[in-house]
Short mmCIF file of C-alpha atoms in Angstrom, two decimals:
data_model
loop_
_atom_site.label_atom_id
_atom_site.label_comp_id
_atom_site.label_asym_id
_atom_site.label_seq_id
_atom_site.Cartn_x
_atom_site.Cartn_y
_atom_site.Cartn_z
CA MET A 198 0.00 0.00 0.00
CA ARG A 199 2.74 2.43 0.97
CA ASN A 200 4.67 1.68 -2.21
CA GLY A 201 1.55 2.36 -4.30
CA ILE A 202 1.01 5.71 -2.61
CA ALA A 203 4.67 6.63 -3.12
CA GLN A 204 4.39 5.79 -6.82
CA TRP A 205 1.31 8.01 -7.18
CA GLN A 206 3.06 10.83 -5.37
CA LEU A 207 6.02 10.52 -7.73
CA ARG A 208 3.69 10.52 -10.73
CA ILE A 209 1.92 13.61 -9.44
CA VAL A 210 5.18 15.48 -8.91
CA LEU A 211 6.37 14.46 -12.38
CA LEU A 212 3.08 15.54 -13.90
CA CYS A 213 3.35 18.93 -12.23
CA PHE A 214 6.81 19.30 -13.76
CA THR A 215 5.88 18.12 -17.25
CA ALA A 216 2.57 19.99 -17.35
CA ASN A 217 4.49 23.25 -16.97
CA THR A 218 7.02 22.48 -19.70
CA ALA A 219 6.67 24.51 -22.88
CA SER A 220 5.90 22.65 -26.08
CA ALA A 221 4.62 23.40 -29.56
CA THR A 222 1.69 20.96 -29.36
CA ARG A 223 -0.13 20.77 -26.05
CA PHE A 224 -2.96 18.87 -24.49
CA ASP A 225 -5.00 20.91 -22.01
CA HIS A 226 -4.26 19.53 -18.53
CA THR A 227 -6.05 22.40 -16.75
CA ILE A 228 -8.55 20.18 -14.94
CA TRP A 229 -5.83 17.85 -13.69
CA ASP A 230 -3.61 20.75 -12.73
CA ASP A 231 -6.46 22.33 -10.74
CA LEU A 232 -7.14 19.06 -8.93
CA LEU A 233 -3.47 18.69 -8.03
CA ARG A 234 -3.15 22.27 -6.84
CA GLU A 235 -6.19 21.83 -4.62
CA HIS A 236 -5.46 18.36 -3.22
CA VAL A 237 -1.67 17.85 -3.15
CA TYR A 238 0.27 19.46 -0.33
CA MET A 239 4.02 19.84 -0.26
CA LEU A 240 5.77 18.93 3.00
CA ASN A 241 9.27 19.11 4.49
CA GLN A 242 10.36 22.12 2.45
CA LYS A 243 8.98 20.55 -0.74
CA GLN A 244 10.92 17.31 -0.22
CA ALA A 245 7.70 15.27 0.08
CA SER A 246 4.05 15.54 -0.83
CA GLN A 247 0.75 14.42 0.60
CA VAL A 248 -2.35 13.71 -1.47
CA ASN A 249 -5.86 14.32 -0.17
CA TYR A 250 -7.49 11.39 -1.98
CA TYR A 251 -10.82 12.05 -0.25
CA GLY A 252 -10.78 15.56 -1.71
CA ILE A 253 -10.08 14.22 -5.18
CA ALA A 254 -12.90 11.71 -4.75
CA ARG A 255 -15.28 14.55 -3.87
CA ASN A 256 -14.35 16.08 -7.25
CA HIS A 257 -15.10 12.83 -9.08
CA GLY A 258 -16.95 14.65 -11.86
CA GLN A 259 -13.93 16.81 -12.71
CA LEU A 260 -11.60 13.81 -12.61
CA GLN A 261 -13.96 11.83 -14.85
CA LYS A 262 -14.16 14.74 -17.30
CA TYR A 263 -10.36 14.95 -17.50
CA LEU A 264 -9.98 11.18 -17.99
CA SER A 265 -12.64 11.30 -20.73
CA GLN A 266 -10.68 14.04 -22.49
CA LEU A 267 -7.54 11.91 -22.30
CA SER A 268 -9.41 8.91 -23.65
CA ALA A 269 -10.70 10.91 -26.61
CA VAL A 270 -7.20 11.67 -27.93
CA LYS A 271 -6.59 9.79 -31.16
CA LYS A 272 -3.38 7.82 -31.64
CA SER A 273 -2.39 10.09 -34.53
CA ASP A 274 -2.84 13.17 -32.32
CA PHE A 275 -0.87 11.54 -29.51
CA SER A 276 2.00 10.80 -31.90
CA GLY A 277 2.15 14.53 -32.71
CA LEU A 278 2.82 15.46 -29.07
CA ASP A 279 6.41 16.00 -27.96
CA GLN A 280 7.96 13.64 -25.40
CA SER A 281 7.12 15.73 -22.32
CA GLU A 282 3.48 15.99 -23.40
CA GLN A 283 3.30 12.25 -24.02
CA LEU A 284 4.67 11.65 -20.51
CA ALA A 285 2.19 14.11 -18.98
CA TYR A 286 -0.59 12.30 -20.86
CA LYS A 287 0.46 8.86 -19.58
CA LEU A 288 0.94 9.72 -15.90
CA PRO A 289 -2.71 9.84 -14.80
CA TYR A 290 -3.12 6.33 -16.19
CA GLY A 291 -0.05 5.06 -14.36
CA HIS A 292 1.94 4.17 -17.49
CA LEU A 293 5.57 4.92 -16.68
#
């Protein structure tokens, strides 16, 4: 259980980093970014993070909307994204 939480925390931190990286072609991660900003708290001088999963669950509709947008991306459109955008796209699904 702890290892699973640590993996999600790492994915969230990586997503925050990649979502803010400039690229020519971008997928709109605004909903995900808003959820993370509201429900992920940095601890120990930003050396660790804590996720309020209950808070994310209360925003199930927003999370579902974001995941639906991700699911609607066509393979050809995905191939047109640069590497950082492809990584940001894969993280919510847990594909590292």
